[in-house]
CSV table of C-alpha atoms and ligand atoms in Angstrom, one decimal:
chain,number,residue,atom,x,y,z
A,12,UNK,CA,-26.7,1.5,23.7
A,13,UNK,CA,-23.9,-0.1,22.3
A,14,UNK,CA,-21.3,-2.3,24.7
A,15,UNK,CA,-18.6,0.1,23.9
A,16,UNK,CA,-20.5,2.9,26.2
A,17,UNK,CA,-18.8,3.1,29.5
A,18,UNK,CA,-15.8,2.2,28.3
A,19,UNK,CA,-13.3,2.6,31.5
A,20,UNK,CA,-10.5,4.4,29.2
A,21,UNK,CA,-10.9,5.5,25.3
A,22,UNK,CA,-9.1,2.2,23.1
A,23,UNK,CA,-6.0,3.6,22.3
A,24,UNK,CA,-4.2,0.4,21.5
A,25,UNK,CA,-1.0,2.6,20.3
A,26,UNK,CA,-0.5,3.8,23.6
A,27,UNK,CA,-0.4,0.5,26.2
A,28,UNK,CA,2.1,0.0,28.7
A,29,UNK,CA,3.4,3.3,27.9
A,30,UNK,CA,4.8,2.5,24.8
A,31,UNK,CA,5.0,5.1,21.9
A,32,UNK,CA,3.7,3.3,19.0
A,33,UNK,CA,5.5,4.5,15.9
A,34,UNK,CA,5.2,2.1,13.2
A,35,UNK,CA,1.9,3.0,11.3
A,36,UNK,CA,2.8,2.4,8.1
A,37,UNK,CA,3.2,-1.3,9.4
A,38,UNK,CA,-0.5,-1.1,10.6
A,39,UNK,CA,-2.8,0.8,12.2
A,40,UNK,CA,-5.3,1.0,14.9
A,41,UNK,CA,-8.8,1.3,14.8
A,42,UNK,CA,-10.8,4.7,15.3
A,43,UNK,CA,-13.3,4.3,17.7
A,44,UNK,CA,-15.7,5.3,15.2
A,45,UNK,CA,-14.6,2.5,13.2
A,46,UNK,CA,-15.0,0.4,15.9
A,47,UNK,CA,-18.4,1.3,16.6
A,48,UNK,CA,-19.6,0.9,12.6
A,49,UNK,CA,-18.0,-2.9,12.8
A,50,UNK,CA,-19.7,-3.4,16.3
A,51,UNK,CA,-23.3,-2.3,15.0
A,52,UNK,CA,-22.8,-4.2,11.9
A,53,UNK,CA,-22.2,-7.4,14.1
A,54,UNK,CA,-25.3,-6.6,15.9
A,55,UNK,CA,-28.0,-5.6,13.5
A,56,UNK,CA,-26.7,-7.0,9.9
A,57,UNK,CA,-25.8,-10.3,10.6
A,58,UNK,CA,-27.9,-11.4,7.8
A,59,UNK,CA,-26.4,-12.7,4.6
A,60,UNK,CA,-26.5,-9.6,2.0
A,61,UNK,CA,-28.1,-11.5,-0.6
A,62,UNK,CA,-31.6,-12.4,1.8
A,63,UNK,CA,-34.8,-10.2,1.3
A,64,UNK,CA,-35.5,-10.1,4.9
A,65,UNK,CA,-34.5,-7.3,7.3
A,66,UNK,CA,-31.5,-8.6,8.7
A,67,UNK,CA,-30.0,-9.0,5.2
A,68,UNK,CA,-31.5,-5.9,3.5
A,69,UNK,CA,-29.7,-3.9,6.6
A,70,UNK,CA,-26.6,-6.1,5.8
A,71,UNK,CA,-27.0,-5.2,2.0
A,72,UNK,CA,-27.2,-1.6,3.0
A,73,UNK,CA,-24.8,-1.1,4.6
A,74,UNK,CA,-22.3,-2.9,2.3
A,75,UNK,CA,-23.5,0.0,-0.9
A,76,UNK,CA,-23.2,2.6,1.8
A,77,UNK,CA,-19.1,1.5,2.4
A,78,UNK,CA,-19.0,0.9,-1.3
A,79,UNK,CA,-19.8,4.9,-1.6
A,80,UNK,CA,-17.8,6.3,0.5
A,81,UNK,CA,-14.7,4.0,-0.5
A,82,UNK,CA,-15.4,4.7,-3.9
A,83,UNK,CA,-15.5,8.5,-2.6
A,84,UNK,CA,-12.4,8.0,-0.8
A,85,UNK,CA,-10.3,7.4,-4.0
A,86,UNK,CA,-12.3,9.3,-6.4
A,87,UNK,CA,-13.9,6.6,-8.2
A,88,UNK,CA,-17.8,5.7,-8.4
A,89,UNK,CA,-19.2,2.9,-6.3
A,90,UNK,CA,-19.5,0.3,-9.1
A,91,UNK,CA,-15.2,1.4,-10.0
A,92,UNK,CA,-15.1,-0.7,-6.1
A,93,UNK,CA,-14.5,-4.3,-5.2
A,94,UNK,CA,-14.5,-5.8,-1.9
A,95,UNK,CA,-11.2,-8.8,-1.2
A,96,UNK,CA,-9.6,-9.5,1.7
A,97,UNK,CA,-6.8,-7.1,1.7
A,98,UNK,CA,-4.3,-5.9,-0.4
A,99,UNK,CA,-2.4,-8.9,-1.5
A,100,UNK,CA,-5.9,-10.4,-3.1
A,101,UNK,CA,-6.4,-6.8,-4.9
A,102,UNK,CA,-2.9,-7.3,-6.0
A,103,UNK,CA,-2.9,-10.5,-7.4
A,104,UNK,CA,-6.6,-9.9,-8.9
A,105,UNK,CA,-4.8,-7.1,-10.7
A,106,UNK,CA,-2.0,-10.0,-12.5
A,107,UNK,CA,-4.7,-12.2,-13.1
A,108,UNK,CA,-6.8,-10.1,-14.7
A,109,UNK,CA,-4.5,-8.3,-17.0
A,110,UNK,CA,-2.6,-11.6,-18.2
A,111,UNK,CA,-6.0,-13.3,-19.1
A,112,UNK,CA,-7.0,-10.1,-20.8
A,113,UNK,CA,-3.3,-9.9,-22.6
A,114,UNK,CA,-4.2,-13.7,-23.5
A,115,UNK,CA,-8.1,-12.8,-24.8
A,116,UNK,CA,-6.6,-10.1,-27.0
A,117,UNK,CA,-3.9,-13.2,-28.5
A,118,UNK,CA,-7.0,-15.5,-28.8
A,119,UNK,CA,-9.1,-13.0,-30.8
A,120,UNK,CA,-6.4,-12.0,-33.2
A,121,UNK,CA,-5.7,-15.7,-33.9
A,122,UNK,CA,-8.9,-16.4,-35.0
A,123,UNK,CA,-9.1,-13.0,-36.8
A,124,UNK,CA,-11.5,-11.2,-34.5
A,125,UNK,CA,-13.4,-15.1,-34.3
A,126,UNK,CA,-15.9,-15.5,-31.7
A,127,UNK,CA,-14.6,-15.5,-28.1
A,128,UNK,CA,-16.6,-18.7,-27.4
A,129,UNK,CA,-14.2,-20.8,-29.0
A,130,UNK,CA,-12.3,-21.6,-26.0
A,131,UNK,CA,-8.1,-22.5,-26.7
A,132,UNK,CA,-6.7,-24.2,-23.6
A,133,UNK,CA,-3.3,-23.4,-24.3
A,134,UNK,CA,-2.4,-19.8,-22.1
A,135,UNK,CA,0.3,-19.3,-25.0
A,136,UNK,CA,-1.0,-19.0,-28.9
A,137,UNK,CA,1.8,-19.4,-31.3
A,138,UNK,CA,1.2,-15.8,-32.3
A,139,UNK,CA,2.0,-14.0,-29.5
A,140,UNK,CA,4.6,-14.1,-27.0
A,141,UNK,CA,4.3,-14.1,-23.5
A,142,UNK,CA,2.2,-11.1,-21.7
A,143,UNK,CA,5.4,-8.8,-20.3
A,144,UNK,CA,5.1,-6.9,-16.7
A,145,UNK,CA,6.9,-3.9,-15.7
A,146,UNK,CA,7.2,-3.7,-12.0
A,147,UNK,CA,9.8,-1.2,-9.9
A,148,UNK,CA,12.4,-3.0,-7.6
A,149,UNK,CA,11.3,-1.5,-4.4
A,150,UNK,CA,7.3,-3.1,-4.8
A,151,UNK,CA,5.4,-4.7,-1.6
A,152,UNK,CA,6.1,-8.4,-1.8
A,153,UNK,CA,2.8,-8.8,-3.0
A,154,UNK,CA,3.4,-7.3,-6.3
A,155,UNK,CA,6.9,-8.5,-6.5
A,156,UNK,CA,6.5,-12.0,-5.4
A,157,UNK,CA,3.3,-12.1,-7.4
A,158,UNK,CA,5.2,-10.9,-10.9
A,159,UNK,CA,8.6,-13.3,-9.9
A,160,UNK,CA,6.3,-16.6,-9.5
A,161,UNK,CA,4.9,-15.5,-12.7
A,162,UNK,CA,8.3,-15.5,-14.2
A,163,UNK,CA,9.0,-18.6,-12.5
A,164,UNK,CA,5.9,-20.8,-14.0
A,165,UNK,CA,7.0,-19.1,-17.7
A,166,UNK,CA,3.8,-17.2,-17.6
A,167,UNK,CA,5.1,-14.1,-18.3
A,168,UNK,CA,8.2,-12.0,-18.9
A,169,UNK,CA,9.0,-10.0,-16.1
A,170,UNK,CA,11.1,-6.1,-15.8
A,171,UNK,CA,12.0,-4.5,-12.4
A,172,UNK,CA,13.0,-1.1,-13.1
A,173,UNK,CA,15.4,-0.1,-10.8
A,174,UNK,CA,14.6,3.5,-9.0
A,175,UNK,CA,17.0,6.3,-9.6
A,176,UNK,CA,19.6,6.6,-6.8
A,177,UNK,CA,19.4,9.8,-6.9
A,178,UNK,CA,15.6,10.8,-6.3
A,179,UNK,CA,14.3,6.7,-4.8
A,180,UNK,CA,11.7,7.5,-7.5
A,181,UNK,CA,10.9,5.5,-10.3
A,182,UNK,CA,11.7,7.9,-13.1
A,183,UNK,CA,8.8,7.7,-15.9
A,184,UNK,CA,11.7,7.4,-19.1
A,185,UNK,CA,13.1,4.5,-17.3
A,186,UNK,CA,9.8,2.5,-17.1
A,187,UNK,CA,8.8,3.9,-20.7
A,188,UNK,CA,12.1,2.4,-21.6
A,189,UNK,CA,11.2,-1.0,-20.3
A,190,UNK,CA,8.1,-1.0,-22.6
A,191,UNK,CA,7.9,-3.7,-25.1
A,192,UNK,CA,5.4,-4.8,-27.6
A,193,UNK,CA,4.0,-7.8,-25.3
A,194,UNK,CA,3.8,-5.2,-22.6
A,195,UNK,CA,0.2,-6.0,-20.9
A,196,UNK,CA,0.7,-4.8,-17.1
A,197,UNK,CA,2.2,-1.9,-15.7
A,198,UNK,CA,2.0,-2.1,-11.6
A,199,UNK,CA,4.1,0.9,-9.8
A,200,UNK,CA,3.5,1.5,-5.9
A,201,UNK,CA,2.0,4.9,-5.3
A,202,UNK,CA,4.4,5.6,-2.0
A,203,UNK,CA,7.3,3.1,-1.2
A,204,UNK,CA,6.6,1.6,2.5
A,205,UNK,CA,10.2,2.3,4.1
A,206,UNK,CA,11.4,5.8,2.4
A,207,UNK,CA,7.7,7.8,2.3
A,208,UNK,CA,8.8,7.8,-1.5
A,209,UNK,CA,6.0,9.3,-3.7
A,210,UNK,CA,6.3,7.7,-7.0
A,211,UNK,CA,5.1,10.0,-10.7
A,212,UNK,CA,2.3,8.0,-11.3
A,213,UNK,CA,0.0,10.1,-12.9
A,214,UNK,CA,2.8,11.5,-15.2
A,215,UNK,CA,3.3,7.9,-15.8
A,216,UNK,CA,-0.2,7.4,-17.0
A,217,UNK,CA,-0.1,10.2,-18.9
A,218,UNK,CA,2.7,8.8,-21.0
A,219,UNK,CA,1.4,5.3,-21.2
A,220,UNK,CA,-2.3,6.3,-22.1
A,221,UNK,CA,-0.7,8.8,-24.9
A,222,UNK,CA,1.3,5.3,-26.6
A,223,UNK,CA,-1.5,3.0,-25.9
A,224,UNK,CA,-4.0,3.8,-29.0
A,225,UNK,CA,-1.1,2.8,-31.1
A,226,UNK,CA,-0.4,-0.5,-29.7
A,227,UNK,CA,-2.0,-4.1,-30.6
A,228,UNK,CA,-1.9,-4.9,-26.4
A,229,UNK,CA,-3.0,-2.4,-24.4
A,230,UNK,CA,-1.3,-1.6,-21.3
A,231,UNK,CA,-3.1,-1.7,-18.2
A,232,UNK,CA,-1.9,0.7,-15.4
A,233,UNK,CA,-1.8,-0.7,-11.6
A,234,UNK,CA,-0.5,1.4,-8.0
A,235,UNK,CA,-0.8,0.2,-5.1
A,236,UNK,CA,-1.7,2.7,-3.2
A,237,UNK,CA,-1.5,1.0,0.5
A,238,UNK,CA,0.7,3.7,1.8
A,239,UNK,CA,-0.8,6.8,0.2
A,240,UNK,CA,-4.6,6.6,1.4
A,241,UNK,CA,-5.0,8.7,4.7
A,242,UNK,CA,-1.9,10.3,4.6
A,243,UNK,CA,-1.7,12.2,0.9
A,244,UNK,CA,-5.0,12.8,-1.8
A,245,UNK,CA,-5.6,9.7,-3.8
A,246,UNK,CA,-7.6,10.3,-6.9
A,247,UNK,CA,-7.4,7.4,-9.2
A,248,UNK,CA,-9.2,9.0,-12.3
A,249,UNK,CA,-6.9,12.4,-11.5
A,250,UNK,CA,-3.8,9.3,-11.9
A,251,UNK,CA,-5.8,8.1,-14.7
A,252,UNK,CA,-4.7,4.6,-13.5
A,253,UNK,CA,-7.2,1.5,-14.5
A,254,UNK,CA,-6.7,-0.5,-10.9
A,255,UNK,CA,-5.7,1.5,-7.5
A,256,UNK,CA,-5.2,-0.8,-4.3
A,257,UNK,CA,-6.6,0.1,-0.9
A,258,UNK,CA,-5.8,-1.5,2.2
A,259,UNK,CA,-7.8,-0.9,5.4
A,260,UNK,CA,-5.4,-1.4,7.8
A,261,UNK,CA,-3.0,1.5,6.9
A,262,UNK,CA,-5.8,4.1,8.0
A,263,UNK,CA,-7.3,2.9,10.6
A,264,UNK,CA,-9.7,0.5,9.3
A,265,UNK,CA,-9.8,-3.6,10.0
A,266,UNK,CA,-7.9,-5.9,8.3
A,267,UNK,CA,-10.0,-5.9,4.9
A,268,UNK,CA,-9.4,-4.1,1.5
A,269,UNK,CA,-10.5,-2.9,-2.4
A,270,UNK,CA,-9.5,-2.8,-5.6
A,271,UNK,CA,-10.5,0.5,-7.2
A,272,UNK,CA,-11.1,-0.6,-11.0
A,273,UNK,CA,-11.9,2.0,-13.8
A,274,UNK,CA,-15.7,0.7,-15.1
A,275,UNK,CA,-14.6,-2.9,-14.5
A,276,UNK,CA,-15.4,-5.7,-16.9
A,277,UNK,CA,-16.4,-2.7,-19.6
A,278,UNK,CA,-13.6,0.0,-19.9
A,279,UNK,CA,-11.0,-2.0,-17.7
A,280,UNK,CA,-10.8,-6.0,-18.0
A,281,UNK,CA,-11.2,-7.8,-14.7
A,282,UNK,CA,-11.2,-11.3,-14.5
A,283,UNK,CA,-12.3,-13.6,-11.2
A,284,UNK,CA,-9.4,-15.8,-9.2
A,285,UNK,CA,-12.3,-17.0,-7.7
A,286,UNK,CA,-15.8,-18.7,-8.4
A,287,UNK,CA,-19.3,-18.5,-6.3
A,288,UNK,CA,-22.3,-16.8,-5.7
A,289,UNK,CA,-22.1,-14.0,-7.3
A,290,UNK,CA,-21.2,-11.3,-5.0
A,291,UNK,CA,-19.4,-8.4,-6.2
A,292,UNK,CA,-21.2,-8.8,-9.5
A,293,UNK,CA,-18.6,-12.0,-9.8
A,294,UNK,CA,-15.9,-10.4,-10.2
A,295,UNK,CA,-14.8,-10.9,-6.8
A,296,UNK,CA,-17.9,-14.0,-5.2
A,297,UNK,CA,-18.0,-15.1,-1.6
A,298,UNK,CA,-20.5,-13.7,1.1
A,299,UNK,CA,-19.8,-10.7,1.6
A,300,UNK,CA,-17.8,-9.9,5.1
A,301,UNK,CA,-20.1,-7.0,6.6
A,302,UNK,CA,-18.8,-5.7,9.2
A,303,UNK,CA,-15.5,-5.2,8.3
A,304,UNK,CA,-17.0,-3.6,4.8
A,305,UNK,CA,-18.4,-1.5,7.2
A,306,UNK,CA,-15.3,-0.5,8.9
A,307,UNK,CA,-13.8,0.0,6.0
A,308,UNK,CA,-16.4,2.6,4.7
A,309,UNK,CA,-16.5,4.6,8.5
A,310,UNK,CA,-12.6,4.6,8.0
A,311,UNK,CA,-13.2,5.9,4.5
A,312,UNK,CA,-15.7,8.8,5.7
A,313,UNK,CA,-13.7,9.7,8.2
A,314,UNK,CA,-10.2,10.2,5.6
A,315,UNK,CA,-12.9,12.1,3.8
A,316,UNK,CA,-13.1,14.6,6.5
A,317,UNK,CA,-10.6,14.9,7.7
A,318,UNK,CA,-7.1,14.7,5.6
A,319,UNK,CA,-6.2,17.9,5.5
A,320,UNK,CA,-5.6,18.2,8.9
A,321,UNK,CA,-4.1,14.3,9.0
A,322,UNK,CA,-1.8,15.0,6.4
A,323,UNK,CA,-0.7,18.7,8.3
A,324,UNK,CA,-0.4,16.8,11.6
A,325,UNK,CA,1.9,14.0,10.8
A,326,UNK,CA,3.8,16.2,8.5
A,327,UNK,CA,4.6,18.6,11.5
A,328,UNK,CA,5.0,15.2,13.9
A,329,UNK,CA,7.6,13.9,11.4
A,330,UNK,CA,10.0,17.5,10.5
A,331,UNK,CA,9.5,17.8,14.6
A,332,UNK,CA,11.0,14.4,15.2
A,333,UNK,CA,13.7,15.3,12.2
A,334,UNK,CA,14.7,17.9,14.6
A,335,UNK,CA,14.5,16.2,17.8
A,336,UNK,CA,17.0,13.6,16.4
A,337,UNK,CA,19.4,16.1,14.9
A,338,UNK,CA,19.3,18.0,17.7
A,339,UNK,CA,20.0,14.6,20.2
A,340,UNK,CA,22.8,13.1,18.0
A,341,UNK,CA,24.0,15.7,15.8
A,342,UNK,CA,24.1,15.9,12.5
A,343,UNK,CA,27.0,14.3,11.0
A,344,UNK,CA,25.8,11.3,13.2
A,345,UNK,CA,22.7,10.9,11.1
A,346,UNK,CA,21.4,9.9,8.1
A,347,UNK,CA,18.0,10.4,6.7
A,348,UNK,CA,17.2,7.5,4.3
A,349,UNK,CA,14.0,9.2,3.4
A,350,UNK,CA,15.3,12.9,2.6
A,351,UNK,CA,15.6,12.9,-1.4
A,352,UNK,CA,16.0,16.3,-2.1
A,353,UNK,CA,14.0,16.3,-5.9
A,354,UNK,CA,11.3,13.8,-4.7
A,355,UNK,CA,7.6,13.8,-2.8
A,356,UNK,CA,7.4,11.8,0.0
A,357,UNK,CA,4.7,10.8,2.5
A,358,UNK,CA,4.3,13.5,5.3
A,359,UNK,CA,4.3,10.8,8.5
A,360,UNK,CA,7.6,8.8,7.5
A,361,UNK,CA,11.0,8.9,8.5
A,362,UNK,CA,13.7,6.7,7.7
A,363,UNK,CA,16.4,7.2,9.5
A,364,UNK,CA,19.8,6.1,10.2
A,365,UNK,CA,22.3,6.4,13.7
A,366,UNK,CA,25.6,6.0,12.5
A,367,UNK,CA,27.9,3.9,14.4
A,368,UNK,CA,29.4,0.7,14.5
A,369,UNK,CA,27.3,-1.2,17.3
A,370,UNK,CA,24.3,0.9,16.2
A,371,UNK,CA,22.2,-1.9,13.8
A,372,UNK,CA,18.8,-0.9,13.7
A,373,UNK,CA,17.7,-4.0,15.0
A,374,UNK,CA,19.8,-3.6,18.2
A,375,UNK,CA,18.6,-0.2,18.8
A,376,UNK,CA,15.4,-0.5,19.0
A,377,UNK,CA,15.9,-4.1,21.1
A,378,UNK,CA,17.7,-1.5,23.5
A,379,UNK,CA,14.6,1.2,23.4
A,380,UNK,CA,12.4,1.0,26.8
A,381,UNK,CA,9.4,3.1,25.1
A,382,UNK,CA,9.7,3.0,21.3
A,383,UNK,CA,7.7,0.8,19.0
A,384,UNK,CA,9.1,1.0,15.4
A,385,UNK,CA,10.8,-1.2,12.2
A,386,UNK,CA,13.5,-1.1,10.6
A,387,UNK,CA,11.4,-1.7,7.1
A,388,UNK,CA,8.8,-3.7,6.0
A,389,UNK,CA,6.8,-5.7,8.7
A,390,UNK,CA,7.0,-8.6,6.0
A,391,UNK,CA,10.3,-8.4,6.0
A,392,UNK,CA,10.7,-9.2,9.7
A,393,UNK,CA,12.3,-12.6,9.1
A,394,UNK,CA,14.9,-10.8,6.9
A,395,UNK,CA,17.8,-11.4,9.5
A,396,UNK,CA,20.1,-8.6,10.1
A,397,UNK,CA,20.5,-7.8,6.5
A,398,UNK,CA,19.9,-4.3,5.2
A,399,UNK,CA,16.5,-3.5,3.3
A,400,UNK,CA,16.9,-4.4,-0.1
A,401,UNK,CA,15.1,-1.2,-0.8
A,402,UNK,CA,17.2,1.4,0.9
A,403,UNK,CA,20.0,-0.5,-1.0
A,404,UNK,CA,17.9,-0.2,-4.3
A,405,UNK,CA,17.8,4.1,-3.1
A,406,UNK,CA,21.5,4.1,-3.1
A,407,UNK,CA,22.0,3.9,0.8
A,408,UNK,CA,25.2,3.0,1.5
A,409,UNK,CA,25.3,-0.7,3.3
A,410,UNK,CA,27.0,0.1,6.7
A,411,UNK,CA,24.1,2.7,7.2
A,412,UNK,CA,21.3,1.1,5.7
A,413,UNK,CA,22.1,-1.8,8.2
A,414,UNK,CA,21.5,1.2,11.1
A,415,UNK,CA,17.9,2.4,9.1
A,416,UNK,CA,15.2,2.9,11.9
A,417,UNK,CA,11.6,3.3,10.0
A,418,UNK,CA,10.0,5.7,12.0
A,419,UNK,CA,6.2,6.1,10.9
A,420,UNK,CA,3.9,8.9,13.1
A,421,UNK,CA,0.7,8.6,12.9
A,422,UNK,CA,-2.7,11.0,13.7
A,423,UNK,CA,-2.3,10.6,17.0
A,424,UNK,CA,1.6,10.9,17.3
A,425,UNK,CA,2.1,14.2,19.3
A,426,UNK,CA,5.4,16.2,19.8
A,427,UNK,CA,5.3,15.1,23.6
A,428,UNK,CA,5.6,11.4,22.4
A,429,UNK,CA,8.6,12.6,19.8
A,430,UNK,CA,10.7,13.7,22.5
A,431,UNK,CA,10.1,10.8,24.7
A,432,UNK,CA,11.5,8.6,21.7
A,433,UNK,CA,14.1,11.2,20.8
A,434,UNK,CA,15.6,10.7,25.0
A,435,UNK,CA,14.6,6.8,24.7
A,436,UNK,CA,16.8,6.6,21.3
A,437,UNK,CA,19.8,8.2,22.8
A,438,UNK,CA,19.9,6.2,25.9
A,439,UNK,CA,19.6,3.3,24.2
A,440,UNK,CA,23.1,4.5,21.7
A,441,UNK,CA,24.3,5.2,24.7
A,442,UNK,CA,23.9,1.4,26.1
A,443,UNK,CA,25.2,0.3,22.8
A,444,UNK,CA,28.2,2.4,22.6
A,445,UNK,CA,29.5,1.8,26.8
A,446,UNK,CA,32.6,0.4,26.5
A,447,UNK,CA,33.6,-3.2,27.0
B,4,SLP,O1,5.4,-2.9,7.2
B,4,SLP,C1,5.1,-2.5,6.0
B,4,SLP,O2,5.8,-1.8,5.3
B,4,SLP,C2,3.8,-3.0,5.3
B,4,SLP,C3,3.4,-4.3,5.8
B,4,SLP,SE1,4.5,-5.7,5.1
């Protein structure tokens, strides 16, 4: 048996010291199951994938069996799936990729269709001008960090469409806008991280795909879909996007992810950051990390099985804690940074907002006994006091964007834990609001 038998208590991480964990879209646990997949793959397929003998071949296995049921996961085939580190590699792989391609197409119209092989060192031919990205202004730092630095070292032109204050949606004429002829890259966020946002991006798609047969440079369509996996469906050839990012640990996998890429290196280009032995069919070398690949497919399976009843559970968890706070503060005293009436949104987040002087979200939930949330983007931790640049992008007012509590639920989240944080919330206004 495995070491995890006997366990004294079931590992629910989320739940220590009595604390109620509500800050998933940060991170996530692990499912046991998960646990148990990584475990076993630690065990029995310590071998290197690319060895003929048992250890390996198990190792190799289990690797095409993850690739599967990732590639099941986000309604791709297993070849459409490549293994990185997380979602920041995916994303950057994603740049990389669709500049050099942007930059192959210039080459090969130089040379009037020439033969690839003739290699041109310079990454800008006088004939065209520099590949042009359209990101939205409420991106994951590691698509908007990514497209800035590439603005930064002049090699490429960069847009942020702004989202519409009205819906915190990017709105599809807006991006189409945006387009120019040197467009290459597309990359809009399939869910925003702080407002549970759901962004059009198969409508987006749509439109794109329907311009790109007249256009010299193609444009390549990117979402990060972090946020989206295990909570909503994600079907990438439904989206008809080219490149969909998954990240492990937003449901309940280990820290390891994928970049979903439509028939990579044929119909979609894809081109390696790094260089090795081969693995991933180059695209992405290094030896192969098993037994997180194997978390990542349990994690996968189990998202397979069981969404419907995720997705129903955190959306009642979340509307239940909606109440809860309405109910404990009243309604003129709060403000839901996530509620845009004409918008989707993710059914596990709430973004909310305790109006009130002394009520920064930081200080309120350094006064909480029970509750662990954010006020926004984990990354963002080292922000300082100052309001989320994205509520701000939304149209949230400053004074009440500087009191935004992110409140993520998760699977396990139950309405017994909602009120605890409900009471544990309005002691802690109360503490903040005493006198003197
Ligand atoms: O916390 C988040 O929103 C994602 C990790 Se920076």
């Amino acid at each position: 048996g495995l070491p995890l038998d006997g366990l004294v208590h079931t590992y629910t991480p989320d739940r220590d010291e009595d604390k109620i964990y509500m800050d998933y879209n940060a991170t996530t646990p692990l499912e046991p199951e998960v646990i148990q997949a990584i475990t076993e793959a630690l065990h029995e397929a310590w071998g290197n994938p690319s060895s003929s003998y048992t250890a390996g071949v198990k190792a190799k296995a289990i690797i095409a069996q993850a690739r599967d049921s990732v590639a099941r996961l986000v309604g791709g085939k297993p070849g459409d799936i490549i293994f990185t580190s997380g979602g920041t590699e995916a994303n950057n792989l994603v740049f990389h990729s669709a500049l050099e391609a942007y930059r192959e197409s210039c080459r090969t119209a130089e040379r009037g269709g020439g033969s690839l092989h003739q290699r041109d060192d310079s990454k800008r031919s006088s004939a065209c001008p520099l590949p042009h990205v359209i990101i939205s202004n409420v991106e994951h730092d590691s698509v908007r960090l990514t497209a800035e630095n590439l603005q930064t070292i002049a090699e490429a032109d960069v847009t942020l469409v702004a989202v519409s204050k009205v819906t915190g949606r990017v709105e599809v004429e807006d991006v189409l806008a945006a387009v120019r002829p040197n467009t290459c890259l597309i990359s809009v966020m399939m869910a925003n991280n702080e407002t549970g946002v759901l962004m059009p991006i198969r409508e987006l798609c749509r439109r794109i795909r329907s311009v790109n047969g007249q256009r010299r440079h193609r444009i390549l369509l990117h979402t990060d879909a972090a946020q989206a996996i295990g909570k909503v469906r994600v079907d990438a050839r439904d989206l008809g996007a080219d490149y969909l990012t998954i990240v492990g640990h937003k449901f309940y996998a280990p820290r390891i992810g994928a970049l979903y890429v439509n028939d990579p290196g044929t119909t979609t280009p894809i081109h390696p950051m790094l260089f090795g032995g081969g693995q991933e069919r180059n695209f992405r070398p290094g030896t192969e990390n098993t037994p997180m690949i194997a978390g990542l497919g349990k994690a996968a399976e189990l998202v397979i099985s069981n969404l419907a009843e995720y997705e129903s559970h955190m959306l009642d968890t979340r509307k239940y804690l909606e109440e809860r706070l309405q109910t404990a503060f009243g309604k003129e005293r709060i403000h839901f940074n996530s509620h845009f009436p004409d918008s989707e949104s993710l059914p596990n987040t709430c973004n909310v907002s305790i109006l009130g002087p002394r009520l920064q979200g930081r200080k309120v939930l350094s006064s909480c006994t029970r509750l662990l949330a954010s006020v926004g983007a984990a990354c963002h931790t080292n922000r300082g006091d100052r309001p989320s640049h994205i509520l701000l992008s939304c149209g949230v007012p400053e004074e009440v964007a500087a009191n935004a509590l992110r409140l993520s639920v998760g699977r396990g989240t139950s309405r017994a834990d909602v009120d605890i944080v409900a009471e544990d919330l309005r002691n802690a206004v109360e503490t903040l609001e005493k006198p003197g």
